[in-house]
PDB file of C-alpha atoms in Angstrom:
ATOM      1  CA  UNK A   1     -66.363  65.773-121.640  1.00  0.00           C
ATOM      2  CA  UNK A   2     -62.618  65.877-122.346  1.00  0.00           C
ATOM      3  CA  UNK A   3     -60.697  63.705-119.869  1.00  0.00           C
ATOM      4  CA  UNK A   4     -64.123  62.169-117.698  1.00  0.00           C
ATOM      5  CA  UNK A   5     -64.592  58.854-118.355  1.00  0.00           C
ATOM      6  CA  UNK A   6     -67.919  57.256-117.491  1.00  0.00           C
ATOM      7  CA  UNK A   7     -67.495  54.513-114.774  1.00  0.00           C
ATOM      8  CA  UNK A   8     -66.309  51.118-115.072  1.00  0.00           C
ATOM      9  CA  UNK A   9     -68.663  48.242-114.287  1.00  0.00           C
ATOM     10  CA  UNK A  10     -66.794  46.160-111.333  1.00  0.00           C
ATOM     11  CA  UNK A  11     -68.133  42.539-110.632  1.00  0.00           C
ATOM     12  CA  UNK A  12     -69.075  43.075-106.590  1.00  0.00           C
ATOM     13  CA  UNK A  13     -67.288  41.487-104.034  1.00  0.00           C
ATOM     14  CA  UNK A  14     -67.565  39.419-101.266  1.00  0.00           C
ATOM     15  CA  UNK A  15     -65.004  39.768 -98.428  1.00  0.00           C
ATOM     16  CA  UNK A  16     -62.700  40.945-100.869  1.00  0.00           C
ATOM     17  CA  UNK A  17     -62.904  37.901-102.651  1.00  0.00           C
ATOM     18  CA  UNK A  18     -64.194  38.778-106.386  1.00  0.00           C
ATOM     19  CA  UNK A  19     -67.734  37.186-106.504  1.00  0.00           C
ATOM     20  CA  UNK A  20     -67.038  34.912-109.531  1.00  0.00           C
ATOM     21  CA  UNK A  21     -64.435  33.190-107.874  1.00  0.00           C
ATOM     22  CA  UNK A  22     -66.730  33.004-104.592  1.00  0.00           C
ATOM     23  CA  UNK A  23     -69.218  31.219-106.850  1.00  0.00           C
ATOM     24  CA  UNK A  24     -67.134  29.130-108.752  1.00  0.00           C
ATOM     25  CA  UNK A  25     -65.401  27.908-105.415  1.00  0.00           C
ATOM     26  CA  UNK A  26     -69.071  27.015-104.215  1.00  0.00           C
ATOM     27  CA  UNK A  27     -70.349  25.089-107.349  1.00  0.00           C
ATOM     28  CA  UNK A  28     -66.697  23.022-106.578  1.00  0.00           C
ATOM     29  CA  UNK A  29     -67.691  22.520-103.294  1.00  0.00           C
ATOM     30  CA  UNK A  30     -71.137  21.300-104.012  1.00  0.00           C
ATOM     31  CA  UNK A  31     -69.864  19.268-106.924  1.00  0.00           C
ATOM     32  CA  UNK A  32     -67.605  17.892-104.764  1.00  0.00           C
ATOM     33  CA  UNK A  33     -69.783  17.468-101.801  1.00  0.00           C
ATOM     34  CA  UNK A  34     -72.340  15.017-103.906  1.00  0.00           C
ATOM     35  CA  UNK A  35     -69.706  12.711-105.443  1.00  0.00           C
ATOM     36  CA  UNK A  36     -68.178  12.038-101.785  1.00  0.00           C
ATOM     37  CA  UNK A  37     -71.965  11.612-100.414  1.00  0.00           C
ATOM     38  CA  UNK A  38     -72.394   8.854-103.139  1.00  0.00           C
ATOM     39  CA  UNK A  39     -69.197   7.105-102.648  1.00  0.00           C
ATOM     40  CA  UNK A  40     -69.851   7.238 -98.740  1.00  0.00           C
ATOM     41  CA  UNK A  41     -73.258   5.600 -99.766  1.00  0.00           C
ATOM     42  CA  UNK A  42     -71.964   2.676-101.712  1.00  0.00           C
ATOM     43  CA  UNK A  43     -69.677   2.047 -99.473  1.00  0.00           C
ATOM     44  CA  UNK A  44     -71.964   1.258 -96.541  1.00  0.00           C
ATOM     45  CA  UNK A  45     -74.500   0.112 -98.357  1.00  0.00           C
ATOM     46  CA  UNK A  46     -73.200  -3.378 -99.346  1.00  0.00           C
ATOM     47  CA  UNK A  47     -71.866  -4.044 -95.574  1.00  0.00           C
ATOM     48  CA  UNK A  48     -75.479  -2.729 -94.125  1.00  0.00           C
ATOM     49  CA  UNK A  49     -76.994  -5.275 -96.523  1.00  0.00           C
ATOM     50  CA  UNK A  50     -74.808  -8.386 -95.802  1.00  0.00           C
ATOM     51  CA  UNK A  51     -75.017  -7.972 -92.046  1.00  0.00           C
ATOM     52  CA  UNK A  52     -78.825  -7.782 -92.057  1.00  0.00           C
ATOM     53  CA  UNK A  53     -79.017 -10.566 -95.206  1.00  0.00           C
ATOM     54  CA  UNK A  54     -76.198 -13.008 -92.619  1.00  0.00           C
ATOM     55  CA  UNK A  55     -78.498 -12.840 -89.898  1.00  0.00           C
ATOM     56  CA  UNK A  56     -81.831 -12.600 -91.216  1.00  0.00           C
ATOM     57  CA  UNK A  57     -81.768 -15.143 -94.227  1.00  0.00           C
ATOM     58  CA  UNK A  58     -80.441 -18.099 -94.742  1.00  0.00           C
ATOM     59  CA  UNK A  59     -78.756 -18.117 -97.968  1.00  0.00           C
ATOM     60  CA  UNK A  60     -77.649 -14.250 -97.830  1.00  0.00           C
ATOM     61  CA  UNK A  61     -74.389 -13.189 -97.703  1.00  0.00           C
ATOM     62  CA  UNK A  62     -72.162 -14.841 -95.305  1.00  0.00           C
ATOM     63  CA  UNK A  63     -73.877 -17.797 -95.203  1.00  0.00           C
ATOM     64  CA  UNK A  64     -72.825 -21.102 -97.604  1.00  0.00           C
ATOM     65  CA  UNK A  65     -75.173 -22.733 -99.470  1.00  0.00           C
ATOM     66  CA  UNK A  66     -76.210 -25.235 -96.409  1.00  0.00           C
ATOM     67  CA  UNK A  67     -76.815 -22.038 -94.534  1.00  0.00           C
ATOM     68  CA  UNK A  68     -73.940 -22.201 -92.480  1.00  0.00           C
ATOM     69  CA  UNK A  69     -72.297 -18.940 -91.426  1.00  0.00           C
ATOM     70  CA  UNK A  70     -69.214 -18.889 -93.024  1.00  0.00           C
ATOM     71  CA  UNK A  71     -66.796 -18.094 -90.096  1.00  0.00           C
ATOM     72  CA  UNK A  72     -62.913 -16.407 -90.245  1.00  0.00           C
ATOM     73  CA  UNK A  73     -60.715 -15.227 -88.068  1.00  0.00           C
ATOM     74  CA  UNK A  74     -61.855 -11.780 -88.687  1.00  0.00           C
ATOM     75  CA  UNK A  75     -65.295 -12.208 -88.526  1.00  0.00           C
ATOM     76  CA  UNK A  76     -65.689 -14.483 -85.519  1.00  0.00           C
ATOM     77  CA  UNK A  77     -66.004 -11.563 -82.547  1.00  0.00           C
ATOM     78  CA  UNK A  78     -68.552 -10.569 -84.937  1.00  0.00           C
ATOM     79  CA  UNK A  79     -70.565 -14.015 -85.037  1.00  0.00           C
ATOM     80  CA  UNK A  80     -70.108 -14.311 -81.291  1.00  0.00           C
ATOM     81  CA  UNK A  81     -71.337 -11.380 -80.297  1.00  0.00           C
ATOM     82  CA  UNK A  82     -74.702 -11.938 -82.661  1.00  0.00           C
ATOM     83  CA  UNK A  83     -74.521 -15.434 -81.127  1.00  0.00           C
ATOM     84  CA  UNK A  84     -74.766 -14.526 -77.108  1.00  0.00           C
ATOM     85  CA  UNK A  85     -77.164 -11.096 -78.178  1.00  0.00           C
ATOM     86  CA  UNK A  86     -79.815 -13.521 -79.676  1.00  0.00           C
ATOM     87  CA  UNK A  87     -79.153 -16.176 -77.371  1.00  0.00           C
ATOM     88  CA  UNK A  88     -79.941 -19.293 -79.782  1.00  0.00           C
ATOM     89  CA  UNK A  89     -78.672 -22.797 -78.768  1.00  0.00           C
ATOM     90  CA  UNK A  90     -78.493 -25.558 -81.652  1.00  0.00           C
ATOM     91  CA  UNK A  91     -79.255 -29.266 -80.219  1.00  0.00           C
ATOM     92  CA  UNK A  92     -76.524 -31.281 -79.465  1.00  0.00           C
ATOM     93  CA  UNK A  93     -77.241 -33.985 -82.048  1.00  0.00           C
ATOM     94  CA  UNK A  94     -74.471 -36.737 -82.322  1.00  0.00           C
ATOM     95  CA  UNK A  95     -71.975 -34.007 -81.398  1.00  0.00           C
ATOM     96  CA  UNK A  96     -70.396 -33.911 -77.731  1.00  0.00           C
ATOM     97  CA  UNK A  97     -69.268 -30.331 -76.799  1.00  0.00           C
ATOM     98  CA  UNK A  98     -68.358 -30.961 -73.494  1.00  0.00           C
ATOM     99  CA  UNK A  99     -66.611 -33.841 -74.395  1.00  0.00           C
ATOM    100  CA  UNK A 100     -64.683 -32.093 -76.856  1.00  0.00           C
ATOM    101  CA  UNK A 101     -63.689 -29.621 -74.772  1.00  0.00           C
ATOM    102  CA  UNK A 102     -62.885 -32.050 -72.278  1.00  0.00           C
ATOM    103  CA  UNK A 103     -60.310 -33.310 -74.401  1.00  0.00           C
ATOM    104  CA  UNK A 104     -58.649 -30.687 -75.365  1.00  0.00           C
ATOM    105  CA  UNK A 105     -57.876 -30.159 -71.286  1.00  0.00           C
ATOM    106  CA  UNK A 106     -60.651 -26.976 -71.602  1.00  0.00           C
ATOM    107  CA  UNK A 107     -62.981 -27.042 -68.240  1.00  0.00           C
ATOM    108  CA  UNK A 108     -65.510 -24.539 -69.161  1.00  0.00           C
ATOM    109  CA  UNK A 109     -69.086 -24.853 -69.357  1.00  0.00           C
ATOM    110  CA  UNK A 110     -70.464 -24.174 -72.970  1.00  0.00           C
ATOM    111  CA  UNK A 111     -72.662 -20.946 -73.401  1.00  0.00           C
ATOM    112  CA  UNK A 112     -73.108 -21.115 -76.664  1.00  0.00           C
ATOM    113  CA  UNK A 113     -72.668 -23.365 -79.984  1.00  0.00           C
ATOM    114  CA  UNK A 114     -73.093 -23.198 -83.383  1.00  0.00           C
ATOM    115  CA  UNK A 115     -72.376 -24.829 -86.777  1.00  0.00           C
ATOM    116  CA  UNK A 116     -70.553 -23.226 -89.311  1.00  0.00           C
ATOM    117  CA  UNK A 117     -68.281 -22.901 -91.992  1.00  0.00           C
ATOM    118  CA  UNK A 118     -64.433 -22.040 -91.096  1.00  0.00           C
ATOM    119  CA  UNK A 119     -62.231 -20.054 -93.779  1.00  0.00           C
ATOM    120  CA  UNK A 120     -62.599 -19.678 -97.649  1.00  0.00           C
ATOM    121  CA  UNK A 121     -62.586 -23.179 -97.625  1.00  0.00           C
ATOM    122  CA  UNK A 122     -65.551 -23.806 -95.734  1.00  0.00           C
ATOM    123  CA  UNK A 123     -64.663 -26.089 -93.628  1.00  0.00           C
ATOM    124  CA  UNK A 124     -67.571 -27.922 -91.563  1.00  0.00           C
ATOM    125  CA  UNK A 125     -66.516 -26.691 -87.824  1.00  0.00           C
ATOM    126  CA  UNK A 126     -68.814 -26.085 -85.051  1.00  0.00           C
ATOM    127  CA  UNK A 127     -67.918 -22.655 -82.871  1.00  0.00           C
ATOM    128  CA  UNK A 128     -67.771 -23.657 -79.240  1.00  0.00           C
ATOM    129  CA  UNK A 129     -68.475 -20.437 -76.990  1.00  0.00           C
ATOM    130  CA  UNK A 130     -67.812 -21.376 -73.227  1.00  0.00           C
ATOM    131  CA  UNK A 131     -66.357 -19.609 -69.867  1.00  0.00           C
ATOM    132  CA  UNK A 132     -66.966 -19.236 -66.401  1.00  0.00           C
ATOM    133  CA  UNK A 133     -69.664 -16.989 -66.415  1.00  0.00           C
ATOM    134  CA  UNK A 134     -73.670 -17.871 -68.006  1.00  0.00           C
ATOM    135  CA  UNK A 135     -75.331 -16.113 -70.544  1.00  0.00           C
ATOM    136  CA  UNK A 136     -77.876 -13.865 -69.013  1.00  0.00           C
ATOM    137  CA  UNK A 137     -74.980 -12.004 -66.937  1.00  0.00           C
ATOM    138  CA  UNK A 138     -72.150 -11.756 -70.289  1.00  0.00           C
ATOM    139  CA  UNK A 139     -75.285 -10.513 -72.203  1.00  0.00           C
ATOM    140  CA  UNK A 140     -75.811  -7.893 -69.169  1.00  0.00           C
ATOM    141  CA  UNK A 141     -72.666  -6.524 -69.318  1.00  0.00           C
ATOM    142  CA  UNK A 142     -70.320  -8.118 -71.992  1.00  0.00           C
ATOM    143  CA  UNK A 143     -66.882  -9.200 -71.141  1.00  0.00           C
ATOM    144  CA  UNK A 144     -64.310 -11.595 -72.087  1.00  0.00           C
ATOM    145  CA  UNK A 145     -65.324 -14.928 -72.844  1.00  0.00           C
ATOM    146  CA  UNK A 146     -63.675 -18.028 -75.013  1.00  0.00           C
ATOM    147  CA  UNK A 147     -64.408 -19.113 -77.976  1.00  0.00           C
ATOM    148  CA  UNK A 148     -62.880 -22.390 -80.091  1.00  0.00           C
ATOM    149  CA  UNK A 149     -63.393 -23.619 -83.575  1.00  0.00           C
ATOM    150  CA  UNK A 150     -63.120 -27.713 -84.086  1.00  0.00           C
ATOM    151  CA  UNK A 151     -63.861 -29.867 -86.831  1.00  0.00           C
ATOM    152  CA  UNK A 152     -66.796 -32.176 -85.984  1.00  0.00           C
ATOM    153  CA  UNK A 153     -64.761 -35.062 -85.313  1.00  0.00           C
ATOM    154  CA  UNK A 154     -63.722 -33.709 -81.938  1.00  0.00           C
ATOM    155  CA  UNK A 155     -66.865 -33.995 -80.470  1.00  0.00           C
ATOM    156  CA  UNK A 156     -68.252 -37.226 -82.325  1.00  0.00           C
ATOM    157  CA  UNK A 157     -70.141 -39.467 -79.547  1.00  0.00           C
ATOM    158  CA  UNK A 158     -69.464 -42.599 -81.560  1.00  0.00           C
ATOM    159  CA  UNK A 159     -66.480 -42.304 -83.899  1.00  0.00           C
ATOM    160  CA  UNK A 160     -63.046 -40.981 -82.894  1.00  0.00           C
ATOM    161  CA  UNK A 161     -63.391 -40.719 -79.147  1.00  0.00           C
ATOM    162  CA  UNK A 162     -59.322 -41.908 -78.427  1.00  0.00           C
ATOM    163  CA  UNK A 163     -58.351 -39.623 -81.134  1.00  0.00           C
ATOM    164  CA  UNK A 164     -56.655 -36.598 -79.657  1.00  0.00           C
ATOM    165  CA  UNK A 165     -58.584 -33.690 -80.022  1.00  0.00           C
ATOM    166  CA  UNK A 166     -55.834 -31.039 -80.928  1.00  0.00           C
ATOM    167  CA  UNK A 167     -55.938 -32.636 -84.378  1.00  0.00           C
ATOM    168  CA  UNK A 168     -60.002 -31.373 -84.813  1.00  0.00           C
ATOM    169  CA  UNK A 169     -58.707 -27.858 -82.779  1.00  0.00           C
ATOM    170  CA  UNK A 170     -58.800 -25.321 -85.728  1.00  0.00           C
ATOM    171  CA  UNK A 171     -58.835 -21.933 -83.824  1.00  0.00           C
ATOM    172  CA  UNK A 172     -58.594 -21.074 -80.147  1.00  0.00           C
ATOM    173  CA  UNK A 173     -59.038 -17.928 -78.558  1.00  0.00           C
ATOM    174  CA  UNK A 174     -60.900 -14.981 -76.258  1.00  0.00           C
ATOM    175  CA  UNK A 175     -63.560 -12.674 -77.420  1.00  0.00           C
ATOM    176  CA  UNK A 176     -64.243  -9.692 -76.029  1.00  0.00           C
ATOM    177  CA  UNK A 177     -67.813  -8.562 -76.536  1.00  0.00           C
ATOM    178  CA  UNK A 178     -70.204  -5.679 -75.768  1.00  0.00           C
ATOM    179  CA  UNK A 179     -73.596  -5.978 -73.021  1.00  0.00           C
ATOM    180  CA  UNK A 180     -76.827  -5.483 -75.048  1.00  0.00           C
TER     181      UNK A 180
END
């Protein structure tokens, strides 16, 4: 027994790769694999809630405390498109669209309106959405259409009329939005 030496153990392999490093690269992996899922998770979860809360409830997010969606430059294509898929029309009331667009030299017909809140600010503003087209064929298959932001003095039927109504005009500007 001079000279034989009994055999070694050898941790096994697995490609060539020692297995203890092929383990400890997968408990990485999985480690690293769960705290990715949960920060993918919390990130989408509080934009999934405030889009159903804005247009389900009225005092979720995006809405003031009047219930007025609270409206910016980078979330109007957003609040048109919701506007022309559901297809809801707010009364006139004392307020003249087509007056107001009148005056600011616009000759659309208006599709769409809606009250709301402009900027951090919250400034009262109605959302005018009008072009040459009607509703039932832009919700069919989506297109271009116009959108403009005033402050309700533009289209007051008995105050303000010979005002000019580029001093109510707060934002101006095409939309492009998807059919349903």
């Amino acid at each position: 027994m001079s000279g034989v030496r009994p055999p070694r153990h050898r941790p096994g392999t697995l490609l060539g790769v020692p297995l203890p490093v092929v383990l400890a690269a997968l408990v990485i992996s999985g480690l690293l694999g769960v705290q990715l899922a949960g920060a993918l998770q919390e990130s989408t979860a509080g934009s999934g809630r405030s889009e159903a809360a804005s247009v389900d409830s009225v005092d979720g997010a995006g809405k003031n405390s009047a219930g007025l969606p609270v409206v910016t430059e980078t979330t109007l294509g957003t609040e048109v498109q919701r506007l022309v898929d559901s297809g809801s029309i707010q009364p006139l009331t004392t307020f003249d669209a087509p007056g107001c667009l009148q005056r600011l030299g616009v000759h659309d017909s208006i599709l769409i309106m809606e009250e709301v809140a402009w900027g951090g600010d919250e400034t009262p503003s109605w959302l005018l959405v009008h072009g040459p087209t009607d509703r039932e064929t832009l919700q069919a298959a989506g297109g271009i259409i116009s959108a403009t932001v005033v402050l309700p003095g533009c289209g007051e039927t008995t105050f303000g009329a010979d005002a000019p109504a580029t001093e109510d005009l707060i934002w101006s500007g095409d939309v492009m939005i998807g059919s349903l």
